[in-house]
PDB file of C-alpha atoms in Angstrom:
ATOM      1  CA  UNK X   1       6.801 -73.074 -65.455  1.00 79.00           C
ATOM      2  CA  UNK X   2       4.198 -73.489 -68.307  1.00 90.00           C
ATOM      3  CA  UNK X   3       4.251 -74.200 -71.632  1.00 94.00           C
ATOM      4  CA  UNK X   4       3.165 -72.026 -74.051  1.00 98.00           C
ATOM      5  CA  UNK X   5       2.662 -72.358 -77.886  1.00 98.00           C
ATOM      6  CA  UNK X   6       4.101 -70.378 -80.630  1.00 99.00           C
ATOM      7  CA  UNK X   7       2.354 -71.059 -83.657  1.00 97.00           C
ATOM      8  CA  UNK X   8       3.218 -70.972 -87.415  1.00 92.00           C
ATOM      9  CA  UNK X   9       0.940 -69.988 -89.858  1.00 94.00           C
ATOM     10  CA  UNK X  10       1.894 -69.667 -93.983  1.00 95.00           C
ATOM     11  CA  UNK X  11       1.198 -66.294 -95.537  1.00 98.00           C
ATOM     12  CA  UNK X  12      -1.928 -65.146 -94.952  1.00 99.00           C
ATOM     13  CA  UNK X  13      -4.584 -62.313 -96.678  1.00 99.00           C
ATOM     14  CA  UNK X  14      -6.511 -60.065 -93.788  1.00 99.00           C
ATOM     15  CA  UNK X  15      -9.689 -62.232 -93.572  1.00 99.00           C
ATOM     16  CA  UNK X  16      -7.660 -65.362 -93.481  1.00 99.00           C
ATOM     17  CA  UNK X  17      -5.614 -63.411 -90.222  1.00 99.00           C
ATOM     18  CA  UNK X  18      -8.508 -62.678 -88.057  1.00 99.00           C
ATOM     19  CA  UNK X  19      -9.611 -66.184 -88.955  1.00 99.00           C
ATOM     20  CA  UNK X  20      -6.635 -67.551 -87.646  1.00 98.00           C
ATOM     21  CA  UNK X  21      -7.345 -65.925 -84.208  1.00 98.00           C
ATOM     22  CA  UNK X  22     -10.761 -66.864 -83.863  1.00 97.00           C
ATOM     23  CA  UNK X  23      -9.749 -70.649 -84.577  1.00 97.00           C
ATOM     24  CA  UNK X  24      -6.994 -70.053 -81.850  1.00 97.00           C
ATOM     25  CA  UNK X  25      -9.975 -68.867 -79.260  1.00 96.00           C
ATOM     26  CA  UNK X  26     -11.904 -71.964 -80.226  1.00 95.00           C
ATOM     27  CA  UNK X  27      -9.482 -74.494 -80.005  1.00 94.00           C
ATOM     28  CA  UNK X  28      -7.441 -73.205 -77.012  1.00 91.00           C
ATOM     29  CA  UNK X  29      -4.413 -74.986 -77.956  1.00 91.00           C
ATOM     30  CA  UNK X  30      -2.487 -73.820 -74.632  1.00 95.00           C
ATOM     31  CA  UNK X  31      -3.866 -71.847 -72.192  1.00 95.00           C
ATOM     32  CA  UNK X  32      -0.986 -69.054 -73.750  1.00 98.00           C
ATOM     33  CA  UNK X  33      -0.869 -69.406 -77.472  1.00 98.00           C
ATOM     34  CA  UNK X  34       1.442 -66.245 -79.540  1.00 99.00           C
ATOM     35  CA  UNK X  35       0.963 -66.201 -83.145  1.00 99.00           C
ATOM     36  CA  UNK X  36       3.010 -63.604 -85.175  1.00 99.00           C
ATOM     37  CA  UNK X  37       1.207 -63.177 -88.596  1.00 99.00           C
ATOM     38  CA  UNK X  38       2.741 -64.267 -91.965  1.00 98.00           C
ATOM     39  CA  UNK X  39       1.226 -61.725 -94.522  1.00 99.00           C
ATOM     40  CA  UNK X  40       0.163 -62.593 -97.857  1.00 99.00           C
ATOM     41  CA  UNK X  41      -0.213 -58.973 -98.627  1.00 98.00           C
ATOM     42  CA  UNK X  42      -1.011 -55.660 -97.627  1.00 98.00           C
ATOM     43  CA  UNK X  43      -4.105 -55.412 -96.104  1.00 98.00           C
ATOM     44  CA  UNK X  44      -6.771 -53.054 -93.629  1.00 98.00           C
ATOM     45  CA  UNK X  45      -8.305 -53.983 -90.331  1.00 98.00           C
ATOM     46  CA  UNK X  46     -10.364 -51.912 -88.333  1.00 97.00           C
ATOM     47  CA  UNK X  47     -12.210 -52.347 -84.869  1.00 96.00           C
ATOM     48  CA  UNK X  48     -15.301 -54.416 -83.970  1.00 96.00           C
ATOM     49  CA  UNK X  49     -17.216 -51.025 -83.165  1.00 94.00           C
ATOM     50  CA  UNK X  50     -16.143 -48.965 -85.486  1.00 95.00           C
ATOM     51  CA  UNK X  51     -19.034 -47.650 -88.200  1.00 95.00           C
ATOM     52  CA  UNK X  52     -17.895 -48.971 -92.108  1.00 96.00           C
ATOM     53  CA  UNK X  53     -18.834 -45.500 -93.487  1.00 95.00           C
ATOM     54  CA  UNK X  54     -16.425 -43.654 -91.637  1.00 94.00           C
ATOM     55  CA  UNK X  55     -14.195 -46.245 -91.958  1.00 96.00           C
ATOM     56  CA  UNK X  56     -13.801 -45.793 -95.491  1.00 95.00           C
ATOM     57  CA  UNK X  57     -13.593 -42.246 -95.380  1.00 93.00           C
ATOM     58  CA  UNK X  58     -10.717 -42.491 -92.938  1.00 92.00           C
ATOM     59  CA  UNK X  59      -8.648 -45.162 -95.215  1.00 94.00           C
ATOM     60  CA  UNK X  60      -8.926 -42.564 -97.800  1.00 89.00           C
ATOM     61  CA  UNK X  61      -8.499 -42.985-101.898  1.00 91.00           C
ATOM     62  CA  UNK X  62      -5.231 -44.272-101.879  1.00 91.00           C
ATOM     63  CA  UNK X  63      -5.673 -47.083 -99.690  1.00 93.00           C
ATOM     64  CA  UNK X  64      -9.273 -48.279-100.922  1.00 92.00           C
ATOM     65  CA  UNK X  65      -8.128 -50.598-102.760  1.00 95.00           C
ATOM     66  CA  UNK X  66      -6.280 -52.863-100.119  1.00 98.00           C
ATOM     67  CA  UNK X  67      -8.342 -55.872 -98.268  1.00 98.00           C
ATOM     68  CA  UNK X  68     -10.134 -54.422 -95.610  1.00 98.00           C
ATOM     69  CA  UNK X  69     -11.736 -56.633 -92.261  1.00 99.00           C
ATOM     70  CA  UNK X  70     -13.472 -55.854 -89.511  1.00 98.00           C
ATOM     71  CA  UNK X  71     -11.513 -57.433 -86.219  1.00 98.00           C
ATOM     72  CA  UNK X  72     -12.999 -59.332 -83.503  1.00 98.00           C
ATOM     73  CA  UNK X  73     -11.534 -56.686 -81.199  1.00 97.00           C
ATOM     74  CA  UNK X  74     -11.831 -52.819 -80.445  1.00 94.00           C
ATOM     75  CA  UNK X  75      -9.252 -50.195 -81.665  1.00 92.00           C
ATOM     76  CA  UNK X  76      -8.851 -48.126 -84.803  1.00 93.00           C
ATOM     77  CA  UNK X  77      -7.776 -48.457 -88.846  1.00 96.00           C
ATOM     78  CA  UNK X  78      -4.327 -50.212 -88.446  1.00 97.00           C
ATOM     79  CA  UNK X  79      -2.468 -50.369 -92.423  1.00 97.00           C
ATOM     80  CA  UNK X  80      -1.043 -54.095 -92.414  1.00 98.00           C
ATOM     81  CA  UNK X  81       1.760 -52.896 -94.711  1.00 98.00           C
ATOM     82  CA  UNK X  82       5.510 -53.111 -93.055  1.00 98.00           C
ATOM     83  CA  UNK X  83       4.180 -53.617 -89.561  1.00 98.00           C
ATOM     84  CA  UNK X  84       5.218 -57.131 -87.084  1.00 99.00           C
ATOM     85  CA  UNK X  85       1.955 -58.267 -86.252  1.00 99.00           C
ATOM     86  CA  UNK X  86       1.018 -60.724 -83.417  1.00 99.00           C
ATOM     87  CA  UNK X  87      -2.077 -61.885 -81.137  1.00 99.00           C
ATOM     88  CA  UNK X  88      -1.822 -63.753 -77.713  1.00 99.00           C
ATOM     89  CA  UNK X  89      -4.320 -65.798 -76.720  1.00 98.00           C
ATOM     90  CA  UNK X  90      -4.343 -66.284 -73.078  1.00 96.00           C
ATOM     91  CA  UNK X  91      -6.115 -67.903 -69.761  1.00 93.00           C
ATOM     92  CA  UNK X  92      -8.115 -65.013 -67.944  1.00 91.00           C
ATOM     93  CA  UNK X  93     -10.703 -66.762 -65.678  1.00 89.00           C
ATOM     94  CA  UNK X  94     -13.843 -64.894 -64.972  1.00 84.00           C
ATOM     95  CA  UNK X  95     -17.113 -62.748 -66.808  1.00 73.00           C
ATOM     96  CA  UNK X  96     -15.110 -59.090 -65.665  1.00 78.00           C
ATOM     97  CA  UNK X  97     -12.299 -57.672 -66.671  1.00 81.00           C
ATOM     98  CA  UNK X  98     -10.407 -54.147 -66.635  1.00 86.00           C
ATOM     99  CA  UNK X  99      -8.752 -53.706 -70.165  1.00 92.00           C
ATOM    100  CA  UNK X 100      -6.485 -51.032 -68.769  1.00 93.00           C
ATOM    101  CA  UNK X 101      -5.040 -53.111 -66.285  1.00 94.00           C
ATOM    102  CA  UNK X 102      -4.556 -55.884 -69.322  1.00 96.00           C
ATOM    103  CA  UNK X 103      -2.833 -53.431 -71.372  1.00 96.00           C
ATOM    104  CA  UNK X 104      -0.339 -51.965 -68.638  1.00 97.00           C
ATOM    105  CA  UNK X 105       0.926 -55.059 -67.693  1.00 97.00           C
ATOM    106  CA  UNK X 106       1.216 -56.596 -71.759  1.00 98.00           C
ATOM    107  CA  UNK X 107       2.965 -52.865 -72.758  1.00 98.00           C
ATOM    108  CA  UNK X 108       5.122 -52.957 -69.566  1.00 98.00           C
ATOM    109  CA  UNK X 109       6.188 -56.548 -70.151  1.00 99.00           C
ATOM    110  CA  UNK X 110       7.133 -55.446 -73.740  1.00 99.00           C
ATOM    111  CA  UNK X 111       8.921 -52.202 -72.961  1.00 98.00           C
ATOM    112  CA  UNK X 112      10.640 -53.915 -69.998  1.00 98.00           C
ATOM    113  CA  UNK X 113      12.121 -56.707 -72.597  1.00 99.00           C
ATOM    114  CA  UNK X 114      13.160 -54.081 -74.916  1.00 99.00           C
ATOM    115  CA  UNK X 115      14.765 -51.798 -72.342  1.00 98.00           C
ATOM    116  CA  UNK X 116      17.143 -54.756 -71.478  1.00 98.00           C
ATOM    117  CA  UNK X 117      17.854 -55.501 -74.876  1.00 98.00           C
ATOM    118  CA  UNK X 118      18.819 -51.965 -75.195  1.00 98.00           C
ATOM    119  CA  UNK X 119      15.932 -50.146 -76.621  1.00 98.00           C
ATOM    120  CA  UNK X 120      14.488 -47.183 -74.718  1.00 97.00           C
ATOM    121  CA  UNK X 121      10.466 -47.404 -75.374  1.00 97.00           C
ATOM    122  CA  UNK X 122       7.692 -45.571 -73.217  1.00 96.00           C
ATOM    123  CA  UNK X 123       4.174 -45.738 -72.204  1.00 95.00           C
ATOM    124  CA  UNK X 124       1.940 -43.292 -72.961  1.00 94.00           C
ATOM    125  CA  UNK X 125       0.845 -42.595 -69.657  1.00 88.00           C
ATOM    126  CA  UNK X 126      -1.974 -39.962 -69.707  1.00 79.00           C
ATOM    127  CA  UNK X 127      -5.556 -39.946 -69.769  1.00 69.00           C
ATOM    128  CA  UNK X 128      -6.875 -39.849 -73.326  1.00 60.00           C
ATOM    129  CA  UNK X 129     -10.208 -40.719 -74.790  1.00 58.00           C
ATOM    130  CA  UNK X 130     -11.145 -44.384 -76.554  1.00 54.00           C
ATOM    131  CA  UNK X 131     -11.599 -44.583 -79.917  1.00 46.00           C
ATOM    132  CA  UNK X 132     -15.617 -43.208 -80.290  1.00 43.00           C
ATOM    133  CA  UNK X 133     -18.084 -45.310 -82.805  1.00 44.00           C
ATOM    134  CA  UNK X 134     -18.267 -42.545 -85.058  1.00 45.00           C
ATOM    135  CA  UNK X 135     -14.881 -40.524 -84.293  1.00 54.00           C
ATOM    136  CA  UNK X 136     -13.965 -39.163 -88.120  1.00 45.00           C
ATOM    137  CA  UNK X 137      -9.891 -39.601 -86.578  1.00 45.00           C
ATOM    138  CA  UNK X 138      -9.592 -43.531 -85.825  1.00 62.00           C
ATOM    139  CA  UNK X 139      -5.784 -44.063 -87.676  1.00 74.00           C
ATOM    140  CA  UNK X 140      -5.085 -45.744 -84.393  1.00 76.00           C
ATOM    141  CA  UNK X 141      -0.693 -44.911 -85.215  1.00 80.00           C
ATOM    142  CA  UNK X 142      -1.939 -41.218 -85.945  1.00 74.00           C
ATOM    143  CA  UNK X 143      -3.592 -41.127 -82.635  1.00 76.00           C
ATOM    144  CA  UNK X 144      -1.990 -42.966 -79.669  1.00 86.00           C
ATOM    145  CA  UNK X 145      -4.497 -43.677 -76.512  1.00 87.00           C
ATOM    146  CA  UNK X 146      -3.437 -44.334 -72.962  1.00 91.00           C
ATOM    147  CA  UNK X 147      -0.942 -46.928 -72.423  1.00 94.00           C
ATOM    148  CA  UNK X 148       0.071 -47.589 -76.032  1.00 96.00           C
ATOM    149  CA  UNK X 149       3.927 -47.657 -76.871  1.00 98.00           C
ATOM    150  CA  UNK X 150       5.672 -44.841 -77.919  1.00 97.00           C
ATOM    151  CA  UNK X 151       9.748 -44.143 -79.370  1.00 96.00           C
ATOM    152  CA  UNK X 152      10.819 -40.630 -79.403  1.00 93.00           C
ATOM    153  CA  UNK X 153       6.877 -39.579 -78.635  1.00 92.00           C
ATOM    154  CA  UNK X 154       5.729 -41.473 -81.706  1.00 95.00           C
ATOM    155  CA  UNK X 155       3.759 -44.260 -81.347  1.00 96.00           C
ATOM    156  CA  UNK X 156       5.179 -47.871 -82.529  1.00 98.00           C
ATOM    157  CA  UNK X 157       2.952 -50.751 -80.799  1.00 98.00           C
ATOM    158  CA  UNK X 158      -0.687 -50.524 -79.944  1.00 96.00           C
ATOM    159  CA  UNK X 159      -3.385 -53.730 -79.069  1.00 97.00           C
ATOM    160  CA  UNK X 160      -6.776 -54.536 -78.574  1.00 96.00           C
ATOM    161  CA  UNK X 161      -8.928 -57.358 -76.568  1.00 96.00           C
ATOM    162  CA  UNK X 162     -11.623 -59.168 -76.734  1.00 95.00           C
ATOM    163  CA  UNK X 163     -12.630 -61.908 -73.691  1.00 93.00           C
ATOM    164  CA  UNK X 164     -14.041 -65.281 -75.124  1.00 90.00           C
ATOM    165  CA  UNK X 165     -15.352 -67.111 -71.971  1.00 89.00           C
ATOM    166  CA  UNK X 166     -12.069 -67.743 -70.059  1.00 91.00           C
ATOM    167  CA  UNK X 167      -9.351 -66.774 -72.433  1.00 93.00           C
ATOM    168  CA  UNK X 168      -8.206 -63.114 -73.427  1.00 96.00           C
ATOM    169  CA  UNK X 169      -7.381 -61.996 -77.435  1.00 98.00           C
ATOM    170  CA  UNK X 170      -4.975 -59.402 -77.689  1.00 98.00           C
ATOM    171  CA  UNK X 171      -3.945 -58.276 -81.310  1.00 99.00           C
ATOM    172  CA  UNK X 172      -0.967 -56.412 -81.724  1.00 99.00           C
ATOM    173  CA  UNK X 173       0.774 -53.928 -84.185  1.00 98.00           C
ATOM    174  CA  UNK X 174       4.434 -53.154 -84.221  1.00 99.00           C
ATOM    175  CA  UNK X 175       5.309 -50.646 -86.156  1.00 98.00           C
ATOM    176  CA  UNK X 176       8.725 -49.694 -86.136  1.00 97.00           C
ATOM    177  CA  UNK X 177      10.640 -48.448 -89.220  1.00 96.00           C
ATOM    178  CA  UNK X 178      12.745 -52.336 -89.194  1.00 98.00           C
ATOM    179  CA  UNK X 179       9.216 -54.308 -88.165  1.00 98.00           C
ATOM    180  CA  UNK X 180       9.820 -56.436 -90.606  1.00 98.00           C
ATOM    181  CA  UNK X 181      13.454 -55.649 -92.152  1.00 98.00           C
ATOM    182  CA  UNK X 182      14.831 -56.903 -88.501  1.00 98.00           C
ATOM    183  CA  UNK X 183      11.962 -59.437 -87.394  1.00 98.00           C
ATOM    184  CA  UNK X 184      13.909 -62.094 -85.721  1.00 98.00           C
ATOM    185  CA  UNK X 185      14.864 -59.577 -83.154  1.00 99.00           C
ATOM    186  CA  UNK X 186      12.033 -57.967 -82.287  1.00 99.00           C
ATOM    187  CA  UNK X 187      10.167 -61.369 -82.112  1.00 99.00           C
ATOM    188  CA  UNK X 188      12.602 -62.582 -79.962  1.00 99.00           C
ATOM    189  CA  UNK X 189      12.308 -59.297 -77.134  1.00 99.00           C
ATOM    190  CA  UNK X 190       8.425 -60.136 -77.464  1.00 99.00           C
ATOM    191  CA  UNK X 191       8.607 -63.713 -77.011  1.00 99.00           C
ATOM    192  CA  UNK X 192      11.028 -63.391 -73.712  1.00 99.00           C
ATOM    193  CA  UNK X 193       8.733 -60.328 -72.683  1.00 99.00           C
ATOM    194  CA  UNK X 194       5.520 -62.956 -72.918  1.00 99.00           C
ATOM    195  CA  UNK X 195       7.011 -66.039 -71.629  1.00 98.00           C
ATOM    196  CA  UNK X 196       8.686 -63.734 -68.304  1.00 98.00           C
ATOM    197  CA  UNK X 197       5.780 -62.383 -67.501  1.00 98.00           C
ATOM    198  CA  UNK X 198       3.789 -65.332 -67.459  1.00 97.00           C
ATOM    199  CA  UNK X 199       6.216 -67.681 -66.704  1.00 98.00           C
ATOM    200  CA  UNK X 200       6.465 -69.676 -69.812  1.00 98.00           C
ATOM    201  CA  UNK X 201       8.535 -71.998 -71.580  1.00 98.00           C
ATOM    202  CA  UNK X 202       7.772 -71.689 -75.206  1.00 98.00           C
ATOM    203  CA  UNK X 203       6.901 -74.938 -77.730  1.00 98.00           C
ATOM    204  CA  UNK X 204       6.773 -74.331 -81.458  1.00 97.00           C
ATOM    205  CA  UNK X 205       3.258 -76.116 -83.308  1.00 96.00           C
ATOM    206  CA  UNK X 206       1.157 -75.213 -86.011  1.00 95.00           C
ATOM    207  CA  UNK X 207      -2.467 -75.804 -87.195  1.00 96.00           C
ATOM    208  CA  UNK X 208      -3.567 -79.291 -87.822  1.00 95.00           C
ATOM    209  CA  UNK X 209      -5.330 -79.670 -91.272  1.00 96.00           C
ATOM    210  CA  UNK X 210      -8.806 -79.167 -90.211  1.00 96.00           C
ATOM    211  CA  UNK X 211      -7.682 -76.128 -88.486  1.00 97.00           C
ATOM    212  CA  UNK X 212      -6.433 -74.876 -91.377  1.00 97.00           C
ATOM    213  CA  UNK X 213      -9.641 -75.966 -93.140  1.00 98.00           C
ATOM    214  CA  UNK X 214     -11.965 -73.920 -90.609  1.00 98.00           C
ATOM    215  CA  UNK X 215      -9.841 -70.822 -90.539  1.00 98.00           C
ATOM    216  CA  UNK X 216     -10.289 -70.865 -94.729  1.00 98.00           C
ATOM    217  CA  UNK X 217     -13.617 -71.225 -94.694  1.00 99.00           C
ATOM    218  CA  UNK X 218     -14.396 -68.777 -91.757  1.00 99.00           C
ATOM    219  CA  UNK X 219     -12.732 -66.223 -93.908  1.00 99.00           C
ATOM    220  CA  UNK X 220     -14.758 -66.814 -96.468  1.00 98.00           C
ATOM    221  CA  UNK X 221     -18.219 -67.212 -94.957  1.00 99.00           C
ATOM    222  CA  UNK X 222     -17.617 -64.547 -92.001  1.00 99.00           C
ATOM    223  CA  UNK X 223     -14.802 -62.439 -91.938  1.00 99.00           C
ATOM    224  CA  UNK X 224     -15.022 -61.790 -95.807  1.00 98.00           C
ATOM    225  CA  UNK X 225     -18.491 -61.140 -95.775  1.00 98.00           C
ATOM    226  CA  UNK X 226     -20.642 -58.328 -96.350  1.00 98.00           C
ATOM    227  CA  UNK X 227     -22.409 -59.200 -93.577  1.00 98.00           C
ATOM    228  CA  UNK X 228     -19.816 -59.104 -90.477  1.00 99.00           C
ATOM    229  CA  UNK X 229     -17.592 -55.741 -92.373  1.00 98.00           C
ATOM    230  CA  UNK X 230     -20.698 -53.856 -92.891  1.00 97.00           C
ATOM    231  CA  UNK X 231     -22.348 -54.704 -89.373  1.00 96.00           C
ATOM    232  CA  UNK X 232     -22.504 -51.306 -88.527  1.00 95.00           C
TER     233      UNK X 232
END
């Protein structure tokens, strides 16, 4: 069986978060590292491909004020409000690579754990378009896609990738009504539903100090900048 990390992080703002991840790619801790995000705050990420003008106009008035970052992966607007948040950093050799086939087997590892633990989640299992560059509907929880979670037909945990050389990112939302009010549990079901399917015993760690230094300054000079939010 192999080890796998669970790292700690303090509370965190949005461009501090997909920091975080990025230093996790880089340093490659474990070849399976989970990190379940401490929140400073509310805050607004959106995907890598997605055009900042119609991002905004998605967020809407009401939310314009919250931190808002780009992510290094694909996907939608996901509100960082009262969701569980998590990404998994993981070894998968080679240049190709078939996101569905990622997703189904991450989503079926989750539902699986939760089914035993006596929650009755489903995949969406039906062909549905990706999220388009300029598609004016990108609320990724107001529009599930194939192979996201759903309870009671509503969507409650969706993900995206990115491949850096021979390791996988996969961010995660959670976003059931008790994400956070009952977190111990439902990090629990995803911990066992992780370390199962990859056969993992789990190890606790957290960032050294220079770690923690790069991750504050890549917020600052990348993931809070102009530059990398209004790419596109």
């Amino acid at each position: 069986m192999d080890k796998g990390l669970i790292i700690e992080t303090h509370p965190l703002t949005a461009f501090e978060q997909m920091a975080a991840d990025e230093v996790l790619c880089d340093a490659l801790l474990s070849t399976h590292t989970l990190r379940f995000y401490n929140w400073s705050g509310p805050g607004v990420t959106f995907g890598y491909s997605q055009r900042i003008a119609s991002v905004r106009s998605g967020i809407g008035p009401e939310k314009a004020a919250l931190p808002l970052v780009r992510r290094p992966t694909g996907g939608g607007i996901v509100f960082h409000e009262s969701d569980l948040t998590f990404s998994f950093v993981f070894y998968q050799p080679g240049a190709y690579f078939e996101p569905a086939k990622t997703y189904d087997r991450l989503h079926r590892a989750i539902t699986g754990a939760y089914a035993q633990a006596g929650v009755s989640f489903e995949l969406l299992n039906e062909k549905t378009p990706d999220y388009r560059i300029n598609n004016p509907v990108m609320a990724c929880f107001a529009k599930p896609v194939n192979l996201d979670i759903l309870y009671n037909g509503k969507k409650v945990l969706g993900g995206a990738l990115r491949k850096f050389g021979d390791h996988m990112l996969y961010q995660a939302s959670f976003q059931a009504p008790d994400a956070r009010t009952n977190s111990g549990f439902h990090r629990n079901v995803i911990i066992k539903a992780l370390g199962v399917e990859y056969g993992l015993s789990w190890r606790s760690g957290e960032f050294t100090g220079r770690e923690t230094e790069k991750l504050k300054a890549l917020a600052k000079t990348k993931y809070g900048a102009k530059e990398w939010n209004e790419r596109i």
